[in-house]
PDB file of C-alpha atoms in Angstrom:
ATOM      1  CA  ASP A 242       0.000   0.000   0.000  1.00 50.00           C
ATOM      2  CA  PRO A 243       1.203   3.542  -0.698  1.00 52.00           C
ATOM      3  CA  LEU A 244       2.099   5.904   2.109  1.00 49.00           C
ATOM      4  CA  THR A 245      -0.459   8.699   2.411  1.00 51.00           C
ATOM      5  CA  PHE A 246       0.828  12.000   3.777  1.00 51.00           C
ATOM      6  CA  ALA A 247      -1.963  13.826   5.576  1.00 48.00           C
ATOM      7  CA  ILE A 248      -1.934  15.491   8.956  1.00 42.00           C
ATOM      8  CA  ALA A 249      -4.543  14.448  11.550  1.00 39.00           C
ATOM      9  CA  SER A 250      -5.794  18.030  11.976  1.00 40.00           C
ATOM     10  CA  GLY A 251      -6.486  18.386   8.252  1.00 46.00           C
ATOM     11  CA  PRO A 252      -4.756  18.087   4.895  1.00 48.00           C
ATOM     12  CA  THR A 253      -3.540  21.690   4.898  1.00 51.00           C
ATOM     13  CA  ASN A 254      -1.723  21.674   8.245  1.00 56.00           C
ATOM     14  CA  GLY A 255       1.595  20.157   9.210  1.00 62.00           C
ATOM     15  CA  THR A 256       4.984  19.783   7.588  1.00 67.00           C
ATOM     16  CA  LEU A 257       7.097  16.972   6.171  1.00 67.00           C
ATOM     17  CA  SER A 258      10.733  18.099   6.313  1.00 66.00           C
ATOM     18  CA  GLY A 259      13.763  16.530   4.699  1.00 63.00           C
ATOM     19  CA  TYR A 260      17.504  16.898   5.012  1.00 62.00           C
ATOM     20  CA  SER A 261      20.181  16.617   2.338  1.00 60.00           C
ATOM     21  CA  ASN A 262      19.919  12.810   2.250  1.00 66.00           C
ATOM     22  CA  ALA A 263      16.103  12.472   2.473  1.00 76.00           C
ATOM     23  CA  ALA A 264      14.723  10.331  -0.369  1.00 83.00           C
ATOM     24  CA  LEU A 265      11.173   9.176  -1.051  1.00 83.00           C
ATOM     25  CA  SER A 266      10.889   5.661  -2.514  1.00 86.00           C
ATOM     26  CA  GLY A 267       7.784   3.704  -3.363  1.00 87.00           C
ATOM     27  CA  THR A 268       4.476   5.568  -3.692  1.00 87.00           C
ATOM     28  CA  VAL A 269       3.613   8.567  -1.528  1.00 85.00           C
ATOM     29  CA  ASN A 270       0.166  10.164  -1.829  1.00 85.00           C
ATOM     30  CA  TRP A 271       0.461  13.802  -0.801  1.00 85.00           C
ATOM     31  CA  LEU A 272      -2.975  15.175   0.069  1.00 82.00           C
ATOM     32  CA  GLY A 273      -1.830  18.647   1.100  1.00 78.00           C
ATOM     33  CA  ALA A 274       0.187  20.465   3.774  1.00 79.00           C
ATOM     34  CA  ASN A 275       3.861  21.489   3.554  1.00 84.00           C
ATOM     35  CA  LEU A 276       7.109  20.051   2.244  1.00 84.00           C
ATOM     36  CA  ARG A 277      10.262  21.740   3.553  1.00 83.00           C
ATOM     37  CA  GLY A 278      13.997  21.249   3.260  1.00 84.00           C
ATOM     38  CA  ASN A 279      15.733  19.047   0.696  1.00 87.00           C
ATOM     39  CA  LEU A 280      13.612  16.171  -0.581  1.00 87.00           C
ATOM     40  CA  THR A 281      14.398  13.755  -3.406  1.00 90.00           C
ATOM     41  CA  VAL A 282      12.001  11.440  -5.210  1.00 92.00           C
ATOM     42  CA  ALA A 283      14.161   8.390  -5.936  1.00 92.00           C
ATOM     43  CA  ALA A 284      14.215   6.751  -9.380  1.00 94.00           C
ATOM     44  CA  ASP A 285      11.791   4.084  -8.084  1.00 93.00           C
ATOM     45  CA  GLY A 286       9.610   6.657  -6.322  1.00 92.00           C
ATOM     46  CA  ILE A 287       6.206   8.134  -7.136  1.00 93.00           C
ATOM     47  CA  LEU A 288       5.038  11.326  -5.428  1.00 92.00           C
ATOM     48  CA  LYS A 289       1.355  11.899  -6.157  1.00 91.00           C
ATOM     49  CA  LEU A 290      -0.185  15.312  -5.484  1.00 90.00           C
ATOM     50  CA  ALA A 291      -3.492  13.646  -4.791  1.00 84.00           C
ATOM     51  CA  SER A 292      -6.129  16.217  -3.878  1.00 84.00           C
ATOM     52  CA  GLY A 293      -7.544  19.612  -4.712  1.00 83.00           C
ATOM     53  CA  TYR A 294      -5.814  21.159  -1.684  1.00 84.00           C
ATOM     54  CA  VAL A 295      -2.785  23.452  -1.828  1.00 87.00           C
ATOM     55  CA  HIS A 296       0.553  21.633  -1.770  1.00 88.00           C
ATOM     56  CA  ASN A 297       3.023  24.087  -0.199  1.00 89.00           C
ATOM     57  CA  VAL A 298       6.668  23.721  -1.181  1.00 89.00           C
ATOM     58  CA  ALA A 299       7.975  27.025   0.199  1.00 89.00           C
ATOM     59  CA  ASP A 300      11.633  26.887   1.273  1.00 88.00           C
ATOM     60  CA  CYS A 301      12.012  23.488  -0.386  1.00 89.00           C
ATOM     61  CA  ALA A 302      14.415  21.963  -2.861  1.00 91.00           C
ATOM     62  CA  LEU A 303      12.414  19.158  -4.460  1.00 93.00           C
ATOM     63  CA  THR A 304      14.458  16.938  -6.774  1.00 94.00           C
ATOM     64  CA  ASN A 305      12.651  14.327  -8.849  1.00 96.00           C
ATOM     65  CA  TYR A 306      14.427  11.331 -10.398  1.00 97.00           C
ATOM     66  CA  GLY A 307      11.281   9.190 -10.438  1.00 97.00           C
ATOM     67  CA  THR A 308       7.709  10.304 -11.103  1.00 97.00           C
ATOM     68  CA  VAL A 309       5.666  13.189  -9.772  1.00 97.00           C
ATOM     69  CA  ARG A 310       2.025  12.565 -10.654  1.00 97.00           C
ATOM     70  CA  TRP A 311       0.131  15.868 -10.285  1.00 95.00           C
ATOM     71  CA  ALA A 312      -3.504  14.781 -10.017  1.00 94.00           C
ATOM     72  CA  GLY A 313      -4.920  17.973  -8.512  1.00 93.00           C
ATOM     73  CA  GLY A 314      -4.371  21.007  -6.339  1.00 91.00           C
ATOM     74  CA  THR A 315      -2.059  23.967  -6.575  1.00 91.00           C
ATOM     75  CA  ALA A 316       1.670  23.605  -5.928  1.00 92.00           C
ATOM     76  CA  SER A 317       2.649  26.828  -4.164  1.00 91.00           C
ATOM     77  CA  GLY A 318       6.262  27.814  -3.604  1.00 92.00           C
ATOM     78  CA  GLY A 319       8.358  30.742  -2.487  1.00 90.00           C
ATOM     79  CA  GLY A 320       9.715  31.499   0.948  1.00 84.00           C
ATOM     80  CA  SER A 321      12.616  33.388   2.342  1.00 80.00           C
ATOM     81  CA  SER A 322      15.305  30.907   3.218  1.00 72.00           C
ATOM     82  CA  PRO A 323      16.402  29.926   0.690  1.00 76.00           C
ATOM     83  CA  ASN A 324      13.384  29.765  -1.731  1.00 89.00           C
ATOM     84  CA  THR A 325      11.738  26.996  -3.768  1.00 93.00           C
ATOM     85  CA  LYS A 326      13.596  25.075  -6.440  1.00 95.00           C
ATOM     86  CA  ILE A 327      12.039  22.175  -8.307  1.00 96.00           C
ATOM     87  CA  TYR A 328      14.490  20.014 -10.256  1.00 98.00           C
ATOM     88  CA  ASN A 329      12.838  17.492 -12.569  1.00 98.00           C
ATOM     89  CA  TYR A 330      15.185  14.820 -13.955  1.00 98.00           C
ATOM     90  CA  GLY A 331      12.483  12.150 -14.155  1.00 98.00           C
ATOM     91  CA  THR A 332       8.839  12.517 -15.187  1.00 98.00           C
ATOM     92  CA  TRP A 333       6.508  15.256 -13.945  1.00 98.00           C
ATOM     93  CA  GLU A 334       3.068  14.216 -15.167  1.00 98.00           C
ATOM     94  CA  SER A 335       0.188  16.673 -14.937  1.00 97.00           C
ATOM     95  CA  GLN A 336      -3.195  14.959 -14.888  1.00 97.00           C
ATOM     96  CA  CYS A 337      -5.134  18.135 -14.051  1.00 96.00           C
ATOM     97  CA  ASP A 338      -5.781  21.779 -14.884  1.00 96.00           C
ATOM     98  CA  ALA A 339      -4.071  23.493 -11.942  1.00 95.00           C
ATOM     99  CA  GLU A 340      -1.129  25.806 -11.318  1.00 96.00           C
ATOM    100  CA  ILE A 341       2.347  26.003  -9.896  1.00 96.00           C
ATOM    101  CA  ASN A 342       2.789  29.439  -8.374  1.00 95.00           C
ATOM    102  CA  ASN A 343       4.910  31.609  -6.107  1.00 93.00           C
ATOM    103  CA  ASN A 344       2.144  32.619  -3.701  1.00 90.00           C
ATOM    104  CA  THR A 345       4.426  32.377  -0.682  1.00 82.00           C
ATOM    105  CA  ALA A 346       6.536  35.095  -2.373  1.00 76.00           C
ATOM    106  CA  GLY A 347       9.884  35.864  -0.724  1.00 81.00           C
ATOM    107  CA  ASN A 348      12.906  34.804  -2.769  1.00 87.00           C
ATOM    108  CA  GLY A 349      10.918  33.097  -5.512  1.00 91.00           C
ATOM    109  CA  THR A 350      10.150  29.728  -7.020  1.00 95.00           C
ATOM    110  CA  PHE A 351      12.071  28.165  -9.915  1.00 96.00           C
ATOM    111  CA  PHE A 352      11.275  25.094 -12.040  1.00 97.00           C
ATOM    112  CA  TYR A 353      14.177  23.346 -13.825  1.00 98.00           C
ATOM    113  CA  ASN A 354      13.066  20.651 -16.277  1.00 98.00           C
ATOM    114  CA  SER A 355      15.800  18.347 -17.544  1.00 98.00           C
ATOM    115  CA  GLY A 356      13.518  15.321 -17.718  1.00 98.00           C
ATOM    116  CA  VAL A 357       9.970  15.068 -19.087  1.00 98.00           C
ATOM    117  CA  PHE A 358       7.177  17.445 -18.082  1.00 98.00           C
ATOM    118  CA  THR A 359       3.974  16.108 -19.604  1.00 98.00           C
ATOM    119  CA  LYS A 360       0.341  17.221 -19.448  1.00 97.00           C
ATOM    120  CA  SER A 361      -1.619  14.036 -20.080  1.00 97.00           C
ATOM    121  CA  ALA A 362      -5.140  14.887 -18.823  1.00 96.00           C
ATOM    122  CA  GLY A 363      -7.477  17.855 -18.490  1.00 94.00           C
ATOM    123  CA  SER A 364      -8.719  19.903 -21.426  1.00 95.00           C
ATOM    124  CA  GLY A 365      -7.888  23.227 -19.762  1.00 96.00           C
ATOM    125  CA  THR A 366      -4.591  24.906 -18.893  1.00 96.00           C
ATOM    126  CA  ASN A 367      -1.763  24.291 -16.450  1.00 95.00           C
ATOM    127  CA  TRP A 368      -0.399  27.651 -15.323  1.00 95.00           C
ATOM    128  CA  ILE A 369       3.222  27.979 -14.308  1.00 96.00           C
ATOM    129  CA  TYR A 370       2.594  31.385 -12.746  1.00 93.00           C
ATOM    130  CA  SER A 371       5.248  33.733 -11.278  1.00 94.00           C
ATOM    131  CA  VAL A 372       7.713  30.846 -11.628  1.00 96.00           C
ATOM    132  CA  PRO A 373      10.523  30.950 -14.226  1.00 96.00           C
ATOM    133  CA  PHE A 374      10.502  27.689 -16.213  1.00 96.00           C
ATOM    134  CA  HIS A 375      13.909  26.516 -17.446  1.00 96.00           C
ATOM    135  CA  ASN A 376      13.723  23.705 -20.011  1.00 95.00           C
ATOM    136  CA  THR A 377      16.546  21.529 -21.297  1.00 94.00           C
ATOM    137  CA  GLY A 378      14.355  18.412 -21.379  1.00 95.00           C
ATOM    138  CA  SER A 379      11.022  17.624 -22.935  1.00 94.00           C
ATOM    139  CA  LEU A 380       7.803  19.606 -22.446  1.00 94.00           C
ATOM    140  CA  GLU A 381       4.961  17.482 -23.847  1.00 94.00           C
ATOM    141  CA  VAL A 382       1.390  18.777 -23.909  1.00 95.00           C
ATOM    142  CA  GLN A 383      -0.890  15.940 -24.980  1.00 95.00           C
ATOM    143  CA  THR A 384      -4.166  17.679 -24.053  1.00 96.00           C
ATOM    144  CA  GLY A 385      -5.123  21.254 -23.179  1.00 95.00           C
ATOM    145  CA  ALA A 386      -2.279  23.739 -22.795  1.00 95.00           C
ATOM    146  CA  VAL A 387       0.600  24.740 -20.538  1.00 96.00           C
ATOM    147  CA  LYS A 388       0.935  28.476 -19.891  1.00 96.00           C
ATOM    148  CA  LEU A 389       4.377  29.743 -18.848  1.00 95.00           C
ATOM    149  CA  ALA A 390       3.695  33.102 -17.212  1.00 94.00           C
ATOM    150  CA  TYR A 391       7.013  34.349 -15.794  1.00 94.00           C
ATOM    151  CA  GLY A 392       9.783  33.789 -18.295  1.00 94.00           C
ATOM    152  CA  GLY A 393      12.612  31.309 -18.318  1.00 94.00           C
ATOM    153  CA  ASN A 394      15.253  29.701 -20.490  1.00 92.00           C
ATOM    154  CA  LEU A 395      14.404  27.334 -23.321  1.00 89.00           C
ATOM    155  CA  THR A 396      17.884  26.027 -24.051  1.00 87.00           C
ATOM    156  CA  GLY A 397      17.566  22.845 -26.026  1.00 81.00           C
ATOM    157  CA  GLY A 398      15.202  19.968 -25.596  1.00 85.00           C
ATOM    158  CA  SER A 399      11.805  19.749 -27.192  1.00 88.00           C
ATOM    159  CA  ILE A 400       8.324  21.197 -26.830  1.00 90.00           C
ATOM    160  CA  SER A 401       5.198  19.571 -28.247  1.00 89.00           C
ATOM    161  CA  GLY A 402       1.553  20.532 -27.984  1.00 91.00           C
ATOM    162  CA  THR A 403       0.140  23.930 -27.057  1.00 92.00           C
ATOM    163  CA  VAL A 404       2.501  26.019 -24.913  1.00 92.00           C
ATOM    164  CA  LEU A 405       1.637  29.667 -24.219  1.00 93.00           C
ATOM    165  CA  LEU A 406       4.476  32.076 -23.408  1.00 92.00           C
ATOM    166  CA  SER A 407       2.463  34.751 -21.644  1.00 91.00           C
ATOM    167  CA  GLY A 408       4.647  36.820 -19.367  1.00 87.00           C
ATOM    168  CA  GLY A 409       8.240  37.643 -18.543  1.00 90.00           C
ATOM    169  CA  SER A 410      11.292  37.221 -20.740  1.00 93.00           C
ATOM    170  CA  PHE A 411      12.063  33.941 -22.444  1.00 91.00           C
ATOM    171  CA  ASN A 412      15.561  33.205 -23.692  1.00 90.00           C
ATOM    172  CA  LEU A 413      15.863  30.780 -26.594  1.00 83.00           C
ATOM    173  CA  ASN A 414      19.417  29.493 -26.903  1.00 79.00           C
ATOM    174  CA  GLY A 415      20.321  26.535 -29.052  1.00 67.00           C
ATOM    175  CA  THR A 416      17.827  24.327 -30.832  1.00 67.00           C
ATOM    176  CA  GLU A 417      14.323  23.984 -29.424  1.00 69.00           C
ATOM    177  CA  THR A 418      12.093  21.634 -31.410  1.00 68.00           C
ATOM    178  CA  THR A 419       8.449  22.640 -31.150  1.00 73.00           C
ATOM    179  CA  THR A 420       5.045  22.104 -32.722  1.00 71.00           C
ATOM    180  CA  ASP A 421       2.827  24.858 -31.209  1.00 80.00           C
ATOM    181  CA  VAL A 422       4.357  27.584 -29.038  1.00 83.00           C
ATOM    182  CA  GLN A 423       2.432  30.844 -28.905  1.00 83.00           C
ATOM    183  CA  LEU A 424       3.868  34.141 -27.676  1.00 83.00           C
ATOM    184  CA  ASN A 425       0.866  35.923 -26.193  1.00 80.00           C
ATOM    185  CA  GLY A 426       2.656  38.278 -23.798  1.00 80.00           C
ATOM    186  CA  GLY A 427       6.175  38.718 -22.564  1.00 78.00           C
ATOM    187  CA  SER A 428       9.220  38.736 -24.806  1.00 84.00           C
ATOM    188  CA  LEU A 429      11.382  36.221 -26.628  1.00 82.00           C
ATOM    189  CA  SER A 430      15.100  36.636 -27.279  1.00 84.00           C
ATOM    190  CA  GLY A 431      18.005  34.463 -28.253  1.00 73.00           C
TER     191      GLY A 431
END
């Protein structure tokens, strides 16, 4: 059976903290609440954002070598010490129409995709809002759209499906293979 991470007083209270060697293996269903510190999803691990609640990752370095299955709810980052950094070297699979944002503010939230970010369900839009998205991997939109709304670097890799560049500055450096990227705000250079 998978481990389900929920706090007895409700799915939006409590914190799971990790240190530099903390790794999640197997399946973990994350219903809500907070992740803090340095957490790694191991190559054999599955972290499932499994509810419509907010999943707070402020002040967290989340490194994925396995699978993050985003089934619902907002992923909200930011914080002051140090900030939020999401490193995807495995598969980040969106099965919903939700957003990753920087609502905790502070020193910001950053998403680095060197693996596969795929939107496989939901006919609407995933917003990556107030979060620079840096792509050297594969951004695959199989249904709906992904809206990048705070700039970033698109430095190699591939993009397929509908991707909206809607705010901030995007730097294109190297070869980016794409089928449907739309600039509907922000700027593009490179």
